[in-house]
Short mmCIF file of C-alpha atoms in Angstrom, two decimals:
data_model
loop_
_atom_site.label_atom_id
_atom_site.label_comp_id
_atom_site.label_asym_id
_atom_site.label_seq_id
_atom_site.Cartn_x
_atom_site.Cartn_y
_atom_site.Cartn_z
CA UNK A 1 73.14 -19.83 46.37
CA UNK A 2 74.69 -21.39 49.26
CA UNK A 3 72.50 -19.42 51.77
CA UNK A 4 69.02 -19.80 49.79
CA UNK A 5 70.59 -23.61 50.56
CA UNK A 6 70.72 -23.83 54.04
CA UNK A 7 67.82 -21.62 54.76
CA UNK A 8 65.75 -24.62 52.81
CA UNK A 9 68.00 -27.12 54.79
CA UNK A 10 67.03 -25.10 57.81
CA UNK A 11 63.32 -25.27 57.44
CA UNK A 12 63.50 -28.85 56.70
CA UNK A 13 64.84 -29.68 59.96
CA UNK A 14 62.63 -27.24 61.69
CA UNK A 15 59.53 -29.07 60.16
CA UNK A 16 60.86 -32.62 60.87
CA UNK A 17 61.53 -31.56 64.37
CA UNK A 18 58.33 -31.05 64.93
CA UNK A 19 57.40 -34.63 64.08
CA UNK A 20 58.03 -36.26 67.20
CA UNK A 21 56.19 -39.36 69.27
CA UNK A 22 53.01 -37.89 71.07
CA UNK A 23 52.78 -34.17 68.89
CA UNK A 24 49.15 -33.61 67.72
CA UNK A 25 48.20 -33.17 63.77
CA UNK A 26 49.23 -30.12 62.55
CA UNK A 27 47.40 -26.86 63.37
CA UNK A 28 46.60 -25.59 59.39
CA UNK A 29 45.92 -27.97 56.57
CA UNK A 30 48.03 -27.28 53.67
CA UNK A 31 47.05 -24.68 51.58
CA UNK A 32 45.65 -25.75 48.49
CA UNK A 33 46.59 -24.71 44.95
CA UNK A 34 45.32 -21.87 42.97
CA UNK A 35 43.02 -22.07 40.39
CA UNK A 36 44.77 -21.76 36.54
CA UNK A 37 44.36 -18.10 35.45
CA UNK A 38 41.18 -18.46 32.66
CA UNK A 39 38.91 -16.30 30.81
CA UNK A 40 36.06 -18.60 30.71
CA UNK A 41 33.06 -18.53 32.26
CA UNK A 42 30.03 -21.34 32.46
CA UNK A 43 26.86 -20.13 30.89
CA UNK A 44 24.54 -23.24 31.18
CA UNK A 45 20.86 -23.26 29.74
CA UNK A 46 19.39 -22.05 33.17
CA UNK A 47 21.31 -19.04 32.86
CA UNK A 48 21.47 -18.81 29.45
CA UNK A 49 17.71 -18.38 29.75
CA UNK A 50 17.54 -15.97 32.83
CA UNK A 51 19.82 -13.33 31.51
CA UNK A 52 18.12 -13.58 28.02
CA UNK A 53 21.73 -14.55 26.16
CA UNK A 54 21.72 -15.21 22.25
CA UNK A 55 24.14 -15.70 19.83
CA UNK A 56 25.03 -14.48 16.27
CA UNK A 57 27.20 -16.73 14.12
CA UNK A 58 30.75 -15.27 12.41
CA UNK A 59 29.73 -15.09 8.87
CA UNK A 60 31.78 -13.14 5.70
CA UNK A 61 30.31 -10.05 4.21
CA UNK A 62 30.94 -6.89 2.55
CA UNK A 63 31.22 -4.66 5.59
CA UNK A 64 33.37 -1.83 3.38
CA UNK A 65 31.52 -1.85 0.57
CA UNK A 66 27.44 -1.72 2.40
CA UNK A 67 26.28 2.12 3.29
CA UNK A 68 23.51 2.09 5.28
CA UNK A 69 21.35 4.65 5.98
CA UNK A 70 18.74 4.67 8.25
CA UNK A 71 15.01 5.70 7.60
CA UNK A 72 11.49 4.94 8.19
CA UNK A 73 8.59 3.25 6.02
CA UNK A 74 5.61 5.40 5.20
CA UNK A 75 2.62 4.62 2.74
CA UNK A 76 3.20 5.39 -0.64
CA UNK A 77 0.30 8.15 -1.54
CA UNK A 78 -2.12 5.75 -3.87
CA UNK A 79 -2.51 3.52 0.11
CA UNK A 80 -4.88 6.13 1.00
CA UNK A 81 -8.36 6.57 0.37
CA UNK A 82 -10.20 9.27 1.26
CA UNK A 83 -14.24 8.70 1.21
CA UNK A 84 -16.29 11.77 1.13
CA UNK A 85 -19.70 12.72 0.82
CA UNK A 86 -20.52 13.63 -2.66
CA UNK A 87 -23.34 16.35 -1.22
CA UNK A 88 -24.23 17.96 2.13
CA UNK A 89 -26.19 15.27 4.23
CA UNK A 90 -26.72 13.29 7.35
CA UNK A 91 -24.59 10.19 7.54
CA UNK A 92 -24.80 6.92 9.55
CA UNK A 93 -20.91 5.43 10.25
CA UNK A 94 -21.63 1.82 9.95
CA UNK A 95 -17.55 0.93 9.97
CA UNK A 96 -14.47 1.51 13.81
CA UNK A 97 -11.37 3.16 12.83
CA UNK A 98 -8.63 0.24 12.70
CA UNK A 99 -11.44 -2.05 11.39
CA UNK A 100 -10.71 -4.38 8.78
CA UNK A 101 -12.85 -3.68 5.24
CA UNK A 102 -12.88 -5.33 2.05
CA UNK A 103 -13.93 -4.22 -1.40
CA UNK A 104 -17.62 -3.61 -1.25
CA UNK A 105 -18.06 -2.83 2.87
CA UNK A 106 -20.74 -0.37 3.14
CA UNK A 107 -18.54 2.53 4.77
CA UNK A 108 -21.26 4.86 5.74
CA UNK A 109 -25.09 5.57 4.74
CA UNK A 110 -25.71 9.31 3.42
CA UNK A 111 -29.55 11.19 3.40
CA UNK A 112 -29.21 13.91 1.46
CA UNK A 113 -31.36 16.26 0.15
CA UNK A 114 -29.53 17.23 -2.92
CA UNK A 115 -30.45 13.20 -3.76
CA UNK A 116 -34.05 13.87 -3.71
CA UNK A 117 -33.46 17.01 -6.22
CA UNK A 118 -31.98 14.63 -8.60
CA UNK A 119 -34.54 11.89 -8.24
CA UNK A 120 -37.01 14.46 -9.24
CA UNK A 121 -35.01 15.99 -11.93
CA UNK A 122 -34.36 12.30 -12.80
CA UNK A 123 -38.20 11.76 -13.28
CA UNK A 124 -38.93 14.66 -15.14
CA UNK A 125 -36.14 13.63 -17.82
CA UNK A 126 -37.57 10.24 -18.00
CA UNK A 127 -41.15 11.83 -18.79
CA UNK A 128 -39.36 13.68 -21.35
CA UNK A 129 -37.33 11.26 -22.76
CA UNK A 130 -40.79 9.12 -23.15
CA UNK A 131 -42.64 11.95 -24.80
CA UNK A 132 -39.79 12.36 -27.11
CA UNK A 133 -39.92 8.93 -28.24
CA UNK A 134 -43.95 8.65 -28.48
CA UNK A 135 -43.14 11.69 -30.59
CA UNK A 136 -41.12 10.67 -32.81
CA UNK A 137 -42.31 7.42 -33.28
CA UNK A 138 -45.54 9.22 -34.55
CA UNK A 139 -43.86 10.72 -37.31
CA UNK A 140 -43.74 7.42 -39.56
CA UNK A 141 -47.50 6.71 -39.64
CA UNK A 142 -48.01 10.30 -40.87
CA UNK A 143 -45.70 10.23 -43.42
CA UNK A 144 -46.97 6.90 -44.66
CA UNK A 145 -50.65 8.53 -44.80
CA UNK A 146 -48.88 11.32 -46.56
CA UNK A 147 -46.96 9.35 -49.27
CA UNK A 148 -50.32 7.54 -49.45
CA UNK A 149 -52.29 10.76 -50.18
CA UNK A 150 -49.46 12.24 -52.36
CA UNK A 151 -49.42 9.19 -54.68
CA UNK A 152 -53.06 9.46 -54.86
CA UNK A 153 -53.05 13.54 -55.83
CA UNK A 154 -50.59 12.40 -58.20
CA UNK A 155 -52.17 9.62 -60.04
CA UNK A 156 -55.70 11.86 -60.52
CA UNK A 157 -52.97 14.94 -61.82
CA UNK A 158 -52.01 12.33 -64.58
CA UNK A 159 -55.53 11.37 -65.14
CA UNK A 160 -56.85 14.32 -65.41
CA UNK A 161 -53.82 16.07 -67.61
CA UNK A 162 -54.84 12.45 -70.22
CA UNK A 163 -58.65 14.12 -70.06
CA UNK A 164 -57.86 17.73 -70.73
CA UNK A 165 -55.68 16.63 -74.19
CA UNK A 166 -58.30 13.97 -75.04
CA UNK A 167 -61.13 16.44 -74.68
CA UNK A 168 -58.82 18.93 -76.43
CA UNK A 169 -58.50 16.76 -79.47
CA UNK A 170 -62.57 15.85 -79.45
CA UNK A 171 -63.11 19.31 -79.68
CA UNK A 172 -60.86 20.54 -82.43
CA UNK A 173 -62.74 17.39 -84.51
CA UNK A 174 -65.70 18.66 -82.91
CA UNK A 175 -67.43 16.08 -80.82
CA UNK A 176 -66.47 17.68 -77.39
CA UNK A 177 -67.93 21.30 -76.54
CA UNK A 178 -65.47 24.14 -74.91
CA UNK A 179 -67.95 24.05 -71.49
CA UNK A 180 -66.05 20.13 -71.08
CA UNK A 181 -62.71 21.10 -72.13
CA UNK A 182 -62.88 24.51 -69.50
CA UNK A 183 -64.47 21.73 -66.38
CA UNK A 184 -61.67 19.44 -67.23
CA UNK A 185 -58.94 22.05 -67.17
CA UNK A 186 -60.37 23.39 -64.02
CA UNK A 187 -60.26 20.29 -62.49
CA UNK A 188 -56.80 19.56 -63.62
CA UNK A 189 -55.83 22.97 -62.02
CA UNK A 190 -57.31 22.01 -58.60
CA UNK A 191 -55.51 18.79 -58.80
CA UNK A 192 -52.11 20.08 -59.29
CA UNK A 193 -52.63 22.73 -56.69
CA UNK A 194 -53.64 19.63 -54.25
CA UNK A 195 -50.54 18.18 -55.49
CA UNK A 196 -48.78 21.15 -54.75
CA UNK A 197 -50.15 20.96 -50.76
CA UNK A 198 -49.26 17.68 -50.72
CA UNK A 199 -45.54 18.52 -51.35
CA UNK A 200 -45.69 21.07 -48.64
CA UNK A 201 -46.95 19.14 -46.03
CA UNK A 202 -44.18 16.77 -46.68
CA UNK A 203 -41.49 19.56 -46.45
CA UNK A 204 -43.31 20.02 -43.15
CA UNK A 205 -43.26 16.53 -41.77
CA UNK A 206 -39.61 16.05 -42.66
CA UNK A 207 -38.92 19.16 -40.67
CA UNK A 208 -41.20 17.63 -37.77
CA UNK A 209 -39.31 14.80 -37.80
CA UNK A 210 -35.98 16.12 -37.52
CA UNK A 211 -37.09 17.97 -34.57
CA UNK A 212 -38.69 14.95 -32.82
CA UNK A 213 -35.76 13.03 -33.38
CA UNK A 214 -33.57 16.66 -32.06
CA UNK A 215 -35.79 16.38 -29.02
CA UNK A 216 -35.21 12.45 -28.24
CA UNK A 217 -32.02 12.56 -28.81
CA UNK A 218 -31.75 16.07 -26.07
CA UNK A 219 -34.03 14.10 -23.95
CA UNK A 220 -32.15 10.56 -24.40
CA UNK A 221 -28.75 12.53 -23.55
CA UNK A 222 -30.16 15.18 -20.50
CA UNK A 223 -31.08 12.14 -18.88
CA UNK A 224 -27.47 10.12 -19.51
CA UNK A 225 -26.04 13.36 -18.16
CA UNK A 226 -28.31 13.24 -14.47
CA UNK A 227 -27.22 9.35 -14.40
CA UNK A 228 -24.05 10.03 -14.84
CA UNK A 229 -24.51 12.67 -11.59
CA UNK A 230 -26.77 10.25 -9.80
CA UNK A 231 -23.60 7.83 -10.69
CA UNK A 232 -21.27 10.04 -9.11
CA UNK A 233 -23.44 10.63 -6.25
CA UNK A 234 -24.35 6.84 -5.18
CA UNK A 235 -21.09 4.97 -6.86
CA UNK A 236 -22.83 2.85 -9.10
CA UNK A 237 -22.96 2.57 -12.38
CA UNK A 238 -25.84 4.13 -14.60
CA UNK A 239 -26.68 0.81 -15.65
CA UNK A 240 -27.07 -0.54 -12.46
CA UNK A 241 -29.11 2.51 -11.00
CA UNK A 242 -30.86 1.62 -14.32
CA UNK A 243 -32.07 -1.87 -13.21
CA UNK A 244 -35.70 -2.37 -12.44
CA UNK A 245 -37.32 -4.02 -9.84
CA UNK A 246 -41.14 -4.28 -9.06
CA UNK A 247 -41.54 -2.31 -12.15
CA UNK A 248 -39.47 0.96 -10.77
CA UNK A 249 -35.69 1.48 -11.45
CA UNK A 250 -33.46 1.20 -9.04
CA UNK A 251 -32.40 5.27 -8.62
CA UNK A 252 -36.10 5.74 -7.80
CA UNK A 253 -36.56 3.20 -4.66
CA UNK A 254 -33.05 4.55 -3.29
CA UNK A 255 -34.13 6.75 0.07
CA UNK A 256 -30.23 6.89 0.62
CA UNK A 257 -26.89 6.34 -0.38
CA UNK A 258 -24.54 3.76 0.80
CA UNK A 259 -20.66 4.53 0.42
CA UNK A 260 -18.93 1.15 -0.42
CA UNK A 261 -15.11 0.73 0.18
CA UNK A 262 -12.98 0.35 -3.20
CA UNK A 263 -10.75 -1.77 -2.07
CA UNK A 264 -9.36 -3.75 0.84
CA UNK A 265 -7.63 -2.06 3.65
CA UNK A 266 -8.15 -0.81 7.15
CA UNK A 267 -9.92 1.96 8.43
CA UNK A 268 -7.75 4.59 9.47
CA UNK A 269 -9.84 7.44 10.85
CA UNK A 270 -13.73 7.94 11.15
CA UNK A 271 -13.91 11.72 10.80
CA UNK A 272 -17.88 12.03 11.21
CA UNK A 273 -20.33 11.10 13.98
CA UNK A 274 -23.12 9.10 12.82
CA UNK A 275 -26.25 11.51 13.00
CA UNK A 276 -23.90 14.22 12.11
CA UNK A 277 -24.37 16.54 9.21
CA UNK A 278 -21.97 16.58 7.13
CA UNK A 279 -21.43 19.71 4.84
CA UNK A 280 -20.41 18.71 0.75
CA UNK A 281 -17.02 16.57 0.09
CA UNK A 282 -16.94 16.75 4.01
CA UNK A 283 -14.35 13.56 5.40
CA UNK A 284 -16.11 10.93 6.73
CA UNK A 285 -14.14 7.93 6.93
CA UNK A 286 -10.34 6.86 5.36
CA UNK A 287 -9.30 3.46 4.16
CA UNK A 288 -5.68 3.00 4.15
CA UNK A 289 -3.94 -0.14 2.46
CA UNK A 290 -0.85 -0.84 4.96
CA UNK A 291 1.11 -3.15 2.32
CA UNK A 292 1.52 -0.36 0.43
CA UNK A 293 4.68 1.14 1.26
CA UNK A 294 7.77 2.36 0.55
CA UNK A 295 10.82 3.12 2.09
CA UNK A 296 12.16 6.67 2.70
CA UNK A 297 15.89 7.63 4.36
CA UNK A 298 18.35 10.59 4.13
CA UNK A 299 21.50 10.44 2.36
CA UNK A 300 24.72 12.88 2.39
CA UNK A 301 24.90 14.83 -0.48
CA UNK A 302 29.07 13.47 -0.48
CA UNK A 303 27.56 10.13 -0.96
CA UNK A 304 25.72 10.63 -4.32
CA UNK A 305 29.16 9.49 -5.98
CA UNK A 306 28.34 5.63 -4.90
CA UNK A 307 24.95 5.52 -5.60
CA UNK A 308 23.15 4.34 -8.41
CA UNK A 309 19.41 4.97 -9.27
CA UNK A 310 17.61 1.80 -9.97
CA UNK A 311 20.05 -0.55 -8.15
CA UNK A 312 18.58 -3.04 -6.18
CA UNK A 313 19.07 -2.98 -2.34
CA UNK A 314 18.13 -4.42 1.15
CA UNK A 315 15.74 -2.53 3.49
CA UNK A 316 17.19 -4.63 7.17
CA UNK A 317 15.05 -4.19 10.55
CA UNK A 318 17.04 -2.41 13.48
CA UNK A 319 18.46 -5.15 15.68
CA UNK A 320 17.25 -6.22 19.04
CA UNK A 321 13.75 -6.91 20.23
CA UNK A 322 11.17 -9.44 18.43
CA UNK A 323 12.33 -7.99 14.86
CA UNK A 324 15.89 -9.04 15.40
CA UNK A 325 16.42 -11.53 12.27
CA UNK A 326 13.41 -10.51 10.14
CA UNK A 327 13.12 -11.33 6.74
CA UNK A 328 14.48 -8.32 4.55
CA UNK A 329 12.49 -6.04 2.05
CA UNK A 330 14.58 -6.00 -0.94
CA UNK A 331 13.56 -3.35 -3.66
CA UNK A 332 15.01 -0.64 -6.03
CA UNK A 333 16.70 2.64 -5.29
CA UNK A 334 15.76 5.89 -6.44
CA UNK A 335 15.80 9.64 -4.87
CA UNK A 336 14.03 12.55 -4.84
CA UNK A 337 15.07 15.31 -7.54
CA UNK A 338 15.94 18.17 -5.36
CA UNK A 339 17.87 17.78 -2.19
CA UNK A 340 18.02 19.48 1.24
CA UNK A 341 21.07 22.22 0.52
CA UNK A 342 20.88 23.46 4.75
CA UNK A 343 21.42 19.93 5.98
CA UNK A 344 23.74 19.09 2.69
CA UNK A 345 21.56 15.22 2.21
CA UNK A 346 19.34 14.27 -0.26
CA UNK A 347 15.95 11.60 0.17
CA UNK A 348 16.56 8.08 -0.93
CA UNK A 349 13.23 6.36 -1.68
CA UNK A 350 13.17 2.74 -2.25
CA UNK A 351 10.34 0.78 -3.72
CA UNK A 352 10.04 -2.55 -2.81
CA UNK A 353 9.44 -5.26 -4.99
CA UNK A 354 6.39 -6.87 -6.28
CA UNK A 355 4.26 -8.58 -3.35
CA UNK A 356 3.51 -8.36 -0.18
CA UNK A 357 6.11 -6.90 2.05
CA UNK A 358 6.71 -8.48 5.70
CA UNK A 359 4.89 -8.12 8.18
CA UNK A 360 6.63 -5.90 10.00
CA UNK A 361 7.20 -3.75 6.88
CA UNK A 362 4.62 -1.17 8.37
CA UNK A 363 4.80 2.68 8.38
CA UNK A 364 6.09 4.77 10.64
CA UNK A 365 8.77 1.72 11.33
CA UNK A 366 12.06 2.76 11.66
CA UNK A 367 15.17 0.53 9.72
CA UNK A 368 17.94 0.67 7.56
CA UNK A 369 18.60 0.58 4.09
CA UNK A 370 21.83 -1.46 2.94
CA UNK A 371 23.60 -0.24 -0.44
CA UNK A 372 26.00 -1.99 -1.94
CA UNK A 373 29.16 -0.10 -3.70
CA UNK A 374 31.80 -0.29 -5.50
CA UNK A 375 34.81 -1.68 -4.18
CA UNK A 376 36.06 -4.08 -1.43
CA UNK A 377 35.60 -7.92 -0.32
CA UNK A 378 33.80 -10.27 2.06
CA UNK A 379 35.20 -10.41 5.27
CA UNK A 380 34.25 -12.01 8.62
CA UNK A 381 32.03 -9.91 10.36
CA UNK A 382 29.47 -9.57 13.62
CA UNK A 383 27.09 -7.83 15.04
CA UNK A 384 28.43 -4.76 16.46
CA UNK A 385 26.17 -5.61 18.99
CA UNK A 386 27.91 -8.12 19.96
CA UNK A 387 30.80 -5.71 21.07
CA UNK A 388 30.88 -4.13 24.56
CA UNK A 389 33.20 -1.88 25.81
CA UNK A 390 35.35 -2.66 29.13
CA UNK A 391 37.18 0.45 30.15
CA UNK A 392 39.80 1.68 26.77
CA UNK A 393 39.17 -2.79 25.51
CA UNK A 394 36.41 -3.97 22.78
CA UNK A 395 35.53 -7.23 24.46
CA UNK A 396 33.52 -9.84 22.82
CA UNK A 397 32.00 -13.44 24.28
CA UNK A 398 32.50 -16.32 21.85
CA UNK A 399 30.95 -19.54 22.61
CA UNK A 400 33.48 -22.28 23.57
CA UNK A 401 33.33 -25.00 20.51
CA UNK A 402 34.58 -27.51 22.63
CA UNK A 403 31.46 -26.46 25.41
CA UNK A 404 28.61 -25.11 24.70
CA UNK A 405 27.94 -24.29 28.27
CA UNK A 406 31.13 -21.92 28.00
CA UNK A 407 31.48 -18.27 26.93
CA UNK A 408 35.50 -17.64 26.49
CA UNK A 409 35.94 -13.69 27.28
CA UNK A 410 38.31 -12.27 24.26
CA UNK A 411 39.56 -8.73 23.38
CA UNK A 412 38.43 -7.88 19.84
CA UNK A 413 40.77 -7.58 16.79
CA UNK A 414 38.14 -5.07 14.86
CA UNK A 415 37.71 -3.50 11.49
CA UNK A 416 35.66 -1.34 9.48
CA UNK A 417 32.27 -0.94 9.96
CA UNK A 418 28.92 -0.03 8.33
CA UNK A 419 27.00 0.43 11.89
CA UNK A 420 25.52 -2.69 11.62
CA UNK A 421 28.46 -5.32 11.09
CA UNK A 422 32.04 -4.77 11.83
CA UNK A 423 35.01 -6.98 10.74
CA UNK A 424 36.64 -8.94 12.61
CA UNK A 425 40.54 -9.57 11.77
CA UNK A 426 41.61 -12.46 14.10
CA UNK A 427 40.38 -14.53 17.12
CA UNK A 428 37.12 -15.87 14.77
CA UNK A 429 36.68 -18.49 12.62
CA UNK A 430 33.69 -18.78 10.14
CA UNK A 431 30.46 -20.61 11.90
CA UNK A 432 31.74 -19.63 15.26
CA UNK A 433 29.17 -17.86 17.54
CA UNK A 434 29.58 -14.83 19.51
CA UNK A 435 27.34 -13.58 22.73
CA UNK A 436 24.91 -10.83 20.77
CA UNK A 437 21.93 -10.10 23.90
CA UNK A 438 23.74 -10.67 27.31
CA UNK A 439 26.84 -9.63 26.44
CA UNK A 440 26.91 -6.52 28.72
CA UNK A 441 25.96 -8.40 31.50
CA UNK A 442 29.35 -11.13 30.82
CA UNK A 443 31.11 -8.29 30.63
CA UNK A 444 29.68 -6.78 34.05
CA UNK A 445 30.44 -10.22 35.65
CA UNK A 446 34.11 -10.62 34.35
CA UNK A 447 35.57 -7.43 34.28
CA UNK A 448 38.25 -7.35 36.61
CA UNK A 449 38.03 -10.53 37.35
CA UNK A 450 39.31 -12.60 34.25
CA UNK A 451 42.53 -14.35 36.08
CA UNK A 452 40.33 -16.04 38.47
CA UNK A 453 37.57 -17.00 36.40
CA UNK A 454 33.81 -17.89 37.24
CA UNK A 455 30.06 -18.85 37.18
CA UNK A 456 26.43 -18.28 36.91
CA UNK A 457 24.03 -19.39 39.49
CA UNK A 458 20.81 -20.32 38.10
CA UNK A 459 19.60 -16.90 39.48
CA UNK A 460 21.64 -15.13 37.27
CA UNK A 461 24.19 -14.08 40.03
CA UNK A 462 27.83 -14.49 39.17
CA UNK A 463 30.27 -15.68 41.46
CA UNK A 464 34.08 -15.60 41.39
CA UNK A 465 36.04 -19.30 41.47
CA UNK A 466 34.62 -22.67 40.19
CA UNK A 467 32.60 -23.18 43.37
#
């Protein structure tokens, strides 16, 4: 103690000796003190901007008790419409693939000649039909003449039968001679046997008219059945190919038939050329309806135990990019009846929930379903996107409360899980926001370096010091 005395004693003297009258300023300025060790480093708006940084906010959740699984959207199988041609033609494509249709867009234009056939098979019913009807409707006068004529027969039967007993009588008194009595009951005779004709004539108009009426009613229903097929072939109803105009119906001034879309939707492929022929049910074009869809993902068979069928869950976006914070698709859980034994999982399917879906609810897009089980509690959680690894450390950036401007560097007390979220046990308060896009490139910038601190330029460039 004595020595570390004088040597101080020593230097003292030495450096006050070498203040004397006429000696110059000293050679060296005084070195200057070091800069507090600090894990801090600025991050104003310039940079925050050029480097792209964001934040995610501390917030409690049930990291333990979510599964997620990822999977992919695809249309559920009514979201596609297949349009066909109903007979071998030539077609005219009057719609682009990815074009936007709504219910009633004329699709494509079909000449066919199988059309023609059924125009003219469609005429010759109709002549039949009308013969059947003039037909039948000719049955009533005849069988009015008839009753007419039988009434008639049948009033001079009675007359006569009065004249043969009257002249029967006569005679037996003897005022009427046997040549009267035999022309009266000859004349009765011929009356009865007219009555007799007149009974089967009427057998054989009510058999006339039941087959009139058979053949209107064959007629009436041959030609239902071709516009029923014409129907089928133009997709439009039989009253509507019915209609008349100019005094012809419609399914005769039809040169061709025009395919109308169903429903709205979007064209997703044009499978014909127009001029092309096109042999029978030949594609032509599909209509797809992309807010129709469901969700699909695979599940291990080990984790059948924790789910439920019909539970409602949360269909998430991946993070990162322009869908980073999306609005969720929230629907019910279900899964297919057999599973996959070689790769031991099994297909969840989730439907989502009356409406439209978001926007970027789309098929073929990849995300993550989110299923709540049984057990656990909300913790505080982030992004595990907002964790970076530096070397064997799990390093996160929160934002300095008392400085925006600030990112403090801290090594991360983590939980569990899900591959989404992970809790956070310490270091993070609820509301506080940690670096989520950037935070490789902090990490980059400070690693190594954390004792002596630094900035951003404006450039993005980081530099070592406060200066």
């Amino acid at each position: 103690m004595n020595r570390v005395a004088m040597i101080v004693v020593i230097a003292a003297g030495a450096a006050g000796g070498c203040d004397r009258p006429g000696a110059g300023p000293a050679a060296h300025p005084p070195p200057s003190a070091e800069p507090a060790p600090t894990n801090r480093v600025e991050i104003p708006a310039v940079v925050r901007q050029n480097l792209g940084i964001t934040f995610a906010r501390v917030e409690r959740r049930d990291v333990s008790r979510t599964l997620r699984v990822p999977g992919r959207f695809e249309l559920t199988p009514s979201a596609r419409q297949e349009h066909r041609v109903p007979a071998a033609g030539r077609v005219e494509v009057l719609v682009d693939q990815f074009e936007s249709v709504q219910a009633g867009t004329v699709l494509y234009r079909l000449d066919s000649p199988r059309w023609r056939e059924l125009q003219r098979e469609l005429a010759d019913a109709r002549a039949a039909l009308r013969l059947a009807e003039a037909a039948a409707e000719s049955i009533a006068p005849f069988k009015a003449a008839h009753e007419r004529h039988h009434e008639e027969i049948q009033t001079a039967v009675g007359l006569w039968t009065q004249r043969v007993a009257s002249l029967e009588r006569l005679r037996d008194a003897g005022g009427a001679s046997g040549d009267e009595v035999a022309q009266a009951r000859a004349t009765l005779s011929a009356s009865r046997a007219a009555l007799a004709e007149t009974l089967e004539k009427e057998a054989d108009l009510v058999a006339r008219e039941r087959q009139a009426f058979a053949q209107l009613a064959a007629a009436g229903a041959r030609l239902g059945i071709l516009m029923e097929t014409a129907a089928s072939l133009t997709g439009l109803t039989p009253d509507e190919l019915a209609e008349e105009a100019q005094g012809r119906p419609r399914w005769q001034s039809l040169s061709t038939i025009e395919v109308r879309a169903t429903a709205a939707g979007v064209v997703d492929a044009v499978a014909a050329t127009s001029g092309g022929l096109v042999e029978q049910h030949g594609l032509v074009v599909s209509v797809v309806r992309p807010e129709q869809v469901r969700f699909r993902a695979a599940a291990l068979q080990s984790d059948l135990g924790r789910l439920t069928a019909g539970q409602s869950v949360t269909v998430v976006a991946p993070r990162g990019g322009s869908l980073d914070g999306a609005a969720p698709v929230r629907g019910t859980l279900g899964w297919a009846p057999v599973a996959d034994a070689s790769r031991r999982t099994i297909e969840l399917v989730v439907t989502p929930e009356p409406g439209a879906p978001p926007p970027w609810a789309r098929a073929g897009v990849s995300a993550f379903v989110e299923v709540i089980v049984a057990g656990g509690a909300e913790e505080l959680a982030i992004p595990l996107a907002c964790v970076v690894r530096d070397g064997l450390e799990s390093i996160i950036f929160r934002r300095d409360p008392a400085g925006p401007d600030r990112a403090i560097r801290m090594q991360a007390d983590l939980g569990a899980d899900d591959g989404r979220w992970v809790v956070v046990r310490s270091g993070l308060a609820e509301g506080n926001e940690v670096v989520l896009d950037g935070v490789y490139q902090l990490m980059i910038a400070t690693s190594g370096s954390i004792a002596r601190g630094g900035h951003f330029h404006p450039d993005g460039t980081f530099h070592e010091g406060d200066k």
